[in-house]
Amino acid sequence: MRLTSFTDFGLRMLMRMAADPSRAISTAELAEALCLSRNHLAKIIQHLARAGLIETRRGGGGGAVLARPAAEIRLGQVIRLLEEGQPLVECFGADGGACSIDTRCRLKARLRSAEAAFLMDLDRSTLADIALPPLPKNLVVSQ
Amino acid sequence: MRLTSFTDFGLRMLMRMAADPSRAISTAELAEALCLSRNHLAKIIQHLARAGLIETRRGGGGGAVLARPAAEIRLGQVIRLLEEGQPLVECFGADGGACSIDTRCRLKARLRSAEAAFLMDLDRSTLADIALPPLPKNLVVSQ
DNA sequence: TTGAATAGGTATTTACAATACCCATTAGCA
DNA sequence: TGCTAATGGGTATTGTAAATACCTATTCAA
C-alpha cells in the first residue's frame, strides 16, 4: 500500500502553510524548504488550487494561502484529492473491466470498505492538528 | 493509494484455491486461469509458501494447497504479507530518516493509524468469504 | 529412470512517477 | 507604462521499480 510522492509532498506543503495561515508562500520558498524542484511543486499547488483547498495570487508578493481555516480541512479530504485517479487495484481503474472474475468477485466490496475505513480514520484529524510549529528564525534546518 | 499487482494477483490466486481447497493446483493451471505468466505467478506462490499460508508439493501431481482452512485466513493478514516492505510514504521506509520535519511531524502517527484501520477492516473477512464459486465445467471464461 | 512439477536466481523490459525546461500570463511597483 | 516577480500550464526527459521472461537445479511420483 503506497501513496504517491505527489500526495506526500502535498501534505507537507499544507502542513507548512497551516503553520502561518495569513502569509502567502511562494513556490520558490516552499521548494527550498522541502528540497524539491520548484516545477514539480508548482504542479501540486495547481492541483490543490483547482480543488479549492488553497488560493494563489500571481505577481510580486504573490503565493499560496489556505482557502479555508486549517481546522476545517480534513486529512481524508486532502488525500482523496491528491490520490484521485489512483486506483487501489487495477480493476478499480477507469478501464478495469477486463477482469475474468468480474461479477463473481466478492473481494472488491471488501477492498472498497477498507479504503473507506482508511480515509474515515484520517478524517478524524484536520490540517490544524498537523500544522508545523513555526521554526525559530535562528534555527537552521539540517538537510 | 495503490496495492501492487503482486498483491492483486496473490489475492486472486488464493480466491481460486479456496474454492477447491482439497485439490493441489499447479502454477501452470493458475497462470492460464489468471492470464498471467507462469514465472511471475510462481514468485507469488513462493512468497505465500514461505509465509506458511500455502503448501507446495513438487513432482507429478504436485501443486499448491492452502495450509489452513480458508476460514482461518484473514484478508488483512494476507495483504500485510504481500505488501510487506512497501512503505505507505517514503519516510516509512527502511532508510526514511532524511525527512527535514522529522520529530516535529504529527502526520506520521495519523497515517499509521489509518493504515491500521485499513487492515483491521480487512481482517473482518476471511478467505472463505471471498472464495470463488467453482465454475461449471462447460462455461468458458472469456478473456 | 524418466517426465512432470516446483525452486529460485538473474536478466530484461516496460510503465509511470518524478523531474526538468520553456514560455505565456498576470499583477504589483517604480 | 515598462520592469520584475510571481503563477499557469504544456511538453519533453529521466530514473526507478514493478513486472516479465528466461534458464537451470532440484525434487518427487509412477
Short mmCIF file of C-alpha atoms (C1' of nucleotides) in Angstrom, two decimals:
data_model
loop_
_atom_site.label_atom_id
_atom_site.label_comp_id
_atom_site.label_asym_id
_atom_site.label_seq_id
_atom_site.Cartn_x
_atom_site.Cartn_y
_atom_site.Cartn_z
CA MET A 1 0.00 0.00 0.00
CA ARG A 2 1.58 3.17 -1.16
CA LEU A 3 0.77 6.84 -1.55
CA THR A 4 2.41 8.77 -4.38
CA SER A 5 5.13 11.28 -3.56
CA PHE A 6 2.74 13.78 -5.09
CA THR A 7 0.46 13.24 -2.12
CA ASP A 8 3.35 13.05 0.30
CA PHE A 9 4.69 16.45 -0.73
CA GLY A 10 1.23 17.95 -0.99
CA LEU A 11 0.65 17.13 2.65
CA ARG A 12 3.96 18.59 3.73
CA MET A 13 3.24 21.79 1.86
CA LEU A 14 -0.11 22.14 3.54
CA MET A 15 1.45 21.48 6.93
CA ARG A 16 3.76 24.40 6.36
CA MET A 17 1.06 26.72 5.09
CA ALA A 18 -1.11 25.85 8.05
CA ALA A 19 1.70 26.91 10.36
CA ASP A 20 1.39 30.51 9.17
CA PRO A 21 -2.00 30.80 7.51
CA SER A 22 -2.05 34.53 6.92
CA ARG A 23 1.10 34.65 4.82
CA ALA A 24 1.28 33.92 1.11
CA ILE A 25 4.12 31.48 0.43
CA SER A 26 5.76 31.40 -2.99
CA THR A 27 6.52 28.16 -4.74
CA ALA A 28 10.20 29.08 -4.70
CA GLU A 29 10.20 29.36 -0.94
CA LEU A 30 8.32 26.11 -0.48
CA ALA A 31 10.59 24.32 -2.92
CA GLU A 32 13.66 25.35 -0.98
CA ALA A 33 12.11 24.41 2.34
CA LEU A 34 11.19 20.94 1.11
CA CYS A 35 14.31 20.42 -1.02
CA LEU A 36 12.15 19.86 -4.07
CA SER A 37 12.12 21.14 -7.63
CA ARG A 38 10.02 24.28 -8.00
CA ASN A 39 8.40 22.95 -11.15
CA HIS A 40 7.20 19.73 -9.65
CA LEU A 41 5.93 21.50 -6.59
CA ALA A 42 4.05 24.01 -8.72
CA LYS A 43 2.02 21.15 -10.19
CA ILE A 44 0.85 20.12 -6.78
CA ILE A 45 -0.02 23.72 -5.91
CA GLN A 46 -2.10 23.99 -9.06
CA HIS A 47 -3.94 20.80 -8.24
CA LEU A 48 -4.74 21.97 -4.74
CA ALA A 49 -5.81 25.36 -6.02
CA ARG A 50 -8.15 23.93 -8.63
CA ALA A 51 -9.74 21.82 -5.93
CA GLY A 52 -10.37 24.91 -3.87
CA LEU A 53 -8.16 23.97 -0.94
CA ILE A 54 -5.77 26.87 -1.41
CA GLU A 55 -5.80 30.19 -3.20
CA THR A 56 -2.95 31.51 -5.29
CA ARG A 57 -2.04 35.01 -6.32
CA ARG A 58 0.31 35.93 -9.10
CA GLY A 59 2.66 38.85 -9.31
CA GLY A 60 5.00 40.38 -6.81
CA GLY A 61 4.34 39.33 -3.25
CA GLY A 62 2.09 36.58 -4.51
CA GLY A 63 1.97 32.97 -3.47
CA ALA A 64 -0.36 30.42 -1.98
CA VAL A 65 -2.64 30.66 1.05
CA LEU A 66 -5.11 28.24 2.58
CA ALA A 67 -8.58 28.95 1.23
CA ARG A 68 -10.23 27.87 4.48
CA PRO A 69 -9.18 27.70 8.13
CA ALA A 70 -6.91 24.73 8.72
CA ALA A 71 -9.33 23.32 11.25
CA GLU A 72 -11.92 22.93 8.52
CA ILE A 73 -9.72 20.89 6.20
CA ARG A 74 -9.92 17.18 6.94
CA LEU A 75 -6.98 14.97 6.10
CA GLY A 76 -9.07 12.35 4.36
CA GLN A 77 -10.38 15.05 2.07
CA VAL A 78 -6.87 16.11 1.15
CA ILE A 79 -5.72 12.60 0.39
CA ARG A 80 -8.82 11.76 -1.60
CA LEU A 81 -7.99 14.80 -3.69
CA LEU A 82 -4.30 14.21 -4.16
CA GLU A 83 -4.72 10.49 -4.83
CA GLU A 84 -7.60 10.90 -7.20
CA GLY A 85 -7.26 8.75 -10.28
CA GLN A 86 -5.00 6.32 -8.42
CA PRO A 87 -6.89 3.04 -8.17
CA LEU A 88 -6.26 0.75 -5.20
CA VAL A 89 -6.12 -2.22 -7.57
CA GLU A 90 -6.12 -2.37 -11.33
CA CYS A 91 -9.77 -3.31 -11.67
CA PHE A 92 -10.81 -0.17 -9.78
CA GLY A 93 -9.39 1.94 -12.59
CA ALA A 94 -11.33 3.56 -15.39
CA ASP A 95 -10.83 0.69 -17.82
CA GLY A 96 -10.71 -2.06 -15.26
CA GLY A 97 -13.35 -4.18 -16.92
CA ALA A 98 -11.02 -6.89 -18.19
CA CYS A 99 -11.22 -8.97 -15.03
CA SER A 100 -12.10 -12.60 -15.67
CA ILE A 101 -13.74 -12.92 -12.28
CA ASP A 102 -15.81 -9.81 -12.60
CA THR A 103 -19.28 -10.14 -11.14
CA ARG A 104 -18.46 -13.19 -9.07
CA CYS A 105 -15.74 -11.24 -7.26
CA ARG A 106 -16.54 -10.77 -3.62
CA LEU A 107 -13.22 -9.11 -2.90
CA LYS A 108 -13.96 -5.76 -4.48
CA ALA A 109 -16.59 -4.73 -1.96
CA ARG A 110 -14.26 -5.56 0.90
CA LEU A 111 -11.41 -3.56 -0.56
CA ARG A 112 -13.66 -0.59 -1.04
CA SER A 113 -14.80 -0.86 2.51
CA ALA A 114 -11.23 -0.95 3.78
CA GLU A 115 -10.31 2.04 1.66
CA ALA A 116 -13.22 3.93 3.15
CA ALA A 117 -12.07 2.96 6.64
CA PHE A 118 -8.62 4.32 5.85
CA LEU A 119 -9.99 7.66 4.75
CA MET A 120 -12.52 7.90 7.54
CA ASP A 121 -9.80 7.40 10.08
CA LEU A 122 -7.87 10.28 8.52
CA ASP A 123 -10.99 12.42 8.51
CA ARG A 124 -10.84 12.39 12.27
CA SER A 125 -7.94 14.84 12.02
CA THR A 126 -7.69 18.24 10.37
CA LEU A 127 -4.81 20.22 8.96
CA ALA A 128 -4.75 22.22 12.18
CA ASP A 129 -3.82 19.05 14.05
CA ILE A 130 -0.70 18.52 11.99
CA ALA A 131 0.36 22.12 11.30
CA LEU A 132 4.10 22.55 11.66
CA PRO A 133 5.11 24.52 14.72
CA PRO A 134 6.90 27.56 13.28
CA LEU A 135 10.67 27.26 13.41
CA PRO A 136 12.64 29.79 15.43
CA LYS A 137 14.38 32.07 12.95
CA ASN A 138 17.88 31.28 14.16
CA LEU A 139 17.49 27.53 13.89
CA VAL A 140 18.94 26.09 10.75
CA VAL A 141 17.25 23.02 9.39
CA SER A 142 19.84 20.40 8.60
CA GLN A 143 19.29 18.72 5.29
CA MET B 1 -3.29 4.68 -2.60
CA ARG B 2 -2.28 1.63 -4.50
CA LEU B 3 -1.61 -2.05 -3.96
CA THR B 4 0.98 -3.75 -6.16
CA SER B 5 -0.19 -6.17 -8.82
CA PHE B 6 1.81 -8.70 -6.86
CA THR B 7 -0.76 -8.42 -4.09
CA ASP B 8 -3.62 -8.21 -6.53
CA PHE B 9 -2.72 -11.49 -8.20
CA GLY B 10 -1.84 -13.12 -4.91
CA LEU B 11 -5.37 -12.50 -3.69
CA ARG B 12 -6.93 -13.85 -6.84
CA MET B 13 -4.85 -16.98 -6.62
CA LEU B 14 -5.94 -17.57 -3.06
CA MET B 15 -9.57 -17.00 -4.00
CA ARG B 16 -9.29 -19.76 -6.51
CA MET B 17 -7.53 -22.16 -4.20
CA ALA B 18 -10.11 -21.51 -1.52
CA ALA B 19 -12.83 -22.54 -3.96
CA ASP B 20 -11.49 -26.09 -4.05
CA PRO B 21 -9.27 -26.46 -1.00
CA SER B 22 -8.57 -30.17 -1.23
CA ARG B 23 -7.05 -30.06 -4.69
CA ALA B 24 -3.42 -29.16 -5.45
CA ILE B 25 -3.31 -26.58 -8.22
CA SER B 26 -0.24 -26.30 -10.39
CA THR B 27 1.27 -22.96 -11.27
CA ALA B 28 0.64 -23.70 -14.92
CA GLU B 29 -3.08 -24.11 -14.34
CA LEU B 30 -3.29 -20.98 -12.23
CA ALA B 31 -1.31 -18.97 -14.75
CA GLU B 32 -3.71 -19.93 -17.51
CA ALA B 33 -6.74 -19.19 -15.38
CA LEU B 34 -5.48 -15.74 -14.49
CA CYS B 35 -3.92 -14.97 -17.89
CA LEU B 36 -0.59 -14.39 -16.24
CA SER B 37 2.97 -15.52 -16.87
CA ARG B 38 3.76 -18.75 -15.06
CA ASN B 39 7.13 -17.44 -13.89
CA HIS B 40 5.77 -14.33 -12.31
CA LEU B 41 3.00 -16.24 -10.62
CA ALA B 42 5.50 -18.75 -9.26
CA LYS B 43 7.20 -15.93 -7.37
CA ILE B 44 3.99 -15.08 -5.59
CA ILE B 45 3.40 -18.74 -4.77
CA GLN B 46 6.85 -18.99 -3.26
CA HIS B 47 6.25 -15.91 -1.15
CA LEU B 48 2.96 -17.26 0.16
CA ALA B 49 4.51 -20.66 0.81
CA ARG B 50 7.44 -19.23 2.76
CA ALA B 51 4.97 -17.30 4.87
CA GLY B 52 3.14 -20.52 5.67
CA LEU B 53 -0.15 -19.61 4.03
CA ILE B 54 0.02 -22.35 1.44
CA GLU B 55 1.91 -25.60 0.98
CA THR B 56 3.52 -26.72 -2.25
CA ARG B 57 4.44 -30.16 -3.46
CA ARG B 58 6.85 -30.89 -6.26
CA GLY B 59 6.77 -33.70 -8.74
CA GLY B 60 3.96 -35.19 -10.74
CA GLY B 61 0.54 -34.29 -9.48
CA GLY B 62 2.06 -31.58 -7.33
CA GLY B 63 0.93 -28.02 -6.86
CA ALA B 64 -0.20 -25.63 -4.18
CA VAL B 65 -2.82 -26.09 -1.45
CA LEU B 66 -3.98 -23.85 1.37
CA ALA B 67 -2.04 -24.68 4.51
CA ARG B 68 -5.00 -23.81 6.75
CA PRO B 69 -8.78 -23.74 6.33
CA ALA B 70 -9.84 -20.70 4.34
CA ALA B 71 -11.98 -19.50 7.22
CA GLU B 72 -8.88 -19.10 9.34
CA ILE B 73 -7.00 -16.88 6.92
CA ARG B 74 -7.84 -13.22 7.40
CA LEU B 75 -7.59 -10.83 4.49
CA GLY B 76 -5.62 -8.23 6.42
CA GLN B 77 -3.05 -10.87 7.19
CA VAL B 78 -2.69 -11.75 3.53
CA ILE B 79 -2.27 -8.15 2.45
CA ARG B 80 0.20 -7.38 5.22
CA LEU B 81 2.22 -10.28 3.91
CA LEU B 82 2.06 -9.50 0.24
CA GLU B 83 2.65 -5.77 0.74
CA GLU B 84 5.47 -6.20 3.17
CA GLY B 85 8.36 -3.86 2.51
CA GLN B 86 6.08 -1.44 0.70
CA PRO B 87 6.03 1.78 2.74
CA LEU B 88 2.90 3.94 2.71
CA VAL B 89 5.06 7.04 2.30
CA GLU B 90 8.77 7.39 1.70
CA CYS B 91 9.66 8.20 5.28
CA PHE B 92 8.09 4.93 6.47
CA GLY B 93 10.73 3.04 4.53
CA ALA B 94 13.89 1.47 5.87
CA ASP B 95 16.08 4.50 5.14
CA GLY B 96 13.40 7.12 5.60
CA GLY B 97 15.40 9.20 8.01
CA ALA B 98 16.12 12.07 5.65
CA CYS B 99 12.94 13.99 6.44
CA SER B 100 13.53 17.62 7.35
CA ILE B 101 10.46 17.69 9.56
CA ASP B 102 11.25 14.51 11.40
CA THR B 103 10.37 14.63 15.07
CA ARG B 104 8.06 17.59 14.70
CA CYS B 105 5.92 15.65 12.24
CA ARG B 106 2.47 14.99 13.58
CA LEU B 107 1.30 13.40 10.36
CA LYS B 108 3.13 10.10 10.68
CA ALA B 109 1.14 8.85 13.64
CA ARG B 110 -2.10 9.61 11.84
CA LEU B 111 -1.03 7.81 8.71
CA ARG B 112 -0.05 4.77 10.72
CA SER B 113 -3.39 4.81 12.44
CA ALA B 114 -5.23 4.98 9.12
CA GLU B 115 -3.16 2.15 7.71
CA ALA B 116 -4.07 0.05 10.74
CA ALA B 117 -7.74 0.91 10.22
CA PHE B 118 -7.48 -0.27 6.62
CA LEU B 119 -6.03 -3.62 7.61
CA MET B 120 -8.35 -4.09 10.55
CA ASP B 121 -11.32 -3.61 8.31
CA LEU B 122 -10.00 -6.31 6.01
CA ASP B 123 -9.37 -8.58 8.98
CA ARG B 124 -13.13 -8.72 9.45
CA SER B 125 -13.27 -11.04 6.42
CA THR B 126 -11.56 -14.33 5.72
CA LEU B 127 -10.58 -16.14 2.57
CA ALA B 128 -13.69 -18.26 2.92
CA ASP B 129 -15.80 -15.11 2.46
CA ILE B 130 -14.30 -14.38 -0.92
CA ALA B 131 -13.68 -17.87 -2.26
CA LEU B 132 -14.64 -18.15 -5.90
CA PRO B 133 -17.71 -20.24 -6.54
CA PRO B 134 -16.46 -23.08 -8.74
CA LEU B 135 -17.18 -22.58 -12.40
CA PRO B 136 -19.39 -25.11 -14.19
CA LYS B 137 -17.08 -27.13 -16.43
CA ASN B 138 -18.88 -26.24 -19.63
CA LEU B 139 -18.66 -22.49 -19.09
CA VAL B 140 -15.79 -20.86 -20.92
CA VAL B 141 -14.24 -17.86 -19.26
CA SER B 142 -13.91 -15.04 -21.73
CA GLN B 143 -10.59 -13.31 -21.61
"C1'" DT C 1 14.91 -43.59 -14.72
"C1'" DT C 2 12.07 -40.58 -16.98
"C1'" DG C 3 8.94 -36.91 -17.04
"C1'" DA C 4 6.35 -33.55 -14.55
"C1'" DA C 5 6.42 -30.27 -11.36
"C1'" DT C 6 8.37 -26.63 -8.06
"C1'" DA C 7 12.63 -23.65 -6.52
"C1'" DG C 8 14.97 -19.81 -7.24
"C1'" DG C 9 18.40 -16.88 -9.26
"C1'" DT C 10 19.33 -13.44 -12.85
"C1'" DA C 11 18.45 -10.58 -16.71
"C1'" DT C 12 15.39 -7.73 -19.37
"C1'" DT C 13 11.55 -4.92 -20.41
"C1'" DT C 14 8.27 -1.52 -19.64
"C1'" DA C 15 5.32 1.68 -17.47
"C1'" DC C 16 4.85 5.59 -14.95
"C1'" DA C 17 6.16 8.61 -11.34
"C1'" DA C 18 9.32 12.16 -10.89
"C1'" DT C 19 11.87 15.83 -12.83
"C1'" DA C 20 13.28 19.44 -15.84
"C1'" DC C 21 12.52 23.03 -19.15
"C1'" DC C 22 10.08 26.57 -21.57
"C1'" DC C 23 7.09 30.28 -22.44
"C1'" DA C 24 2.65 32.58 -21.60
"C1'" DT C 25 0.08 35.24 -18.34
"C1'" DT C 26 -0.80 38.11 -14.57
"C1'" DA C 27 -0.09 41.52 -11.04
"C1'" DG C 28 2.49 44.82 -8.25
"C1'" DC C 29 5.50 48.75 -8.26
"C1'" DA C 30 8.53 52.43 -9.55
"C1'" DT D 1 3.96 52.20 -18.88
"C1'" DG D 2 7.57 49.34 -18.69
"C1'" DC D 3 10.03 46.20 -15.48
"C1'" DT D 4 10.13 42.50 -12.47
"C1'" DA D 5 8.30 38.90 -9.67
"C1'" DA D 6 5.29 35.54 -9.42
"C1'" DT D 7 1.96 31.69 -11.06
"C1'" DG D 8 -0.16 28.84 -15.12
"C1'" DG D 9 0.36 25.13 -17.81
"C1'" DG D 10 2.11 22.46 -21.59
"C1'" DT D 11 5.68 19.24 -23.15
"C1'" DA D 12 9.83 16.61 -23.02
"C1'" DT D 13 13.04 13.80 -20.47
"C1'" DT D 14 14.84 10.92 -16.88
"C1'" DG D 15 15.04 7.41 -13.46
"C1'" DT D 16 13.46 3.72 -10.95
"C1'" DA D 17 10.98 -0.07 -9.58
"C1'" DA D 18 7.48 -3.20 -10.83
"C1'" DA D 19 6.51 -6.60 -13.99
"C1'" DT D 20 8.03 -10.08 -17.01
"C1'" DA D 21 10.89 -13.51 -19.14
"C1'" DC D 22 14.37 -16.99 -19.16
"C1'" DC D 23 17.29 -20.58 -17.51
"C1'" DT D 24 18.86 -24.31 -14.64
"C1'" DA D 25 18.77 -27.01 -10.44
"C1'" DT D 26 16.09 -29.86 -7.57
"C1'" DT D 27 12.51 -32.87 -6.18
"C1'" DC D 28 9.06 -36.37 -6.42
"C1'" DA D 29 5.79 -39.92 -8.46
"C1'" DA D 30 4.93 -43.61 -11.28
#
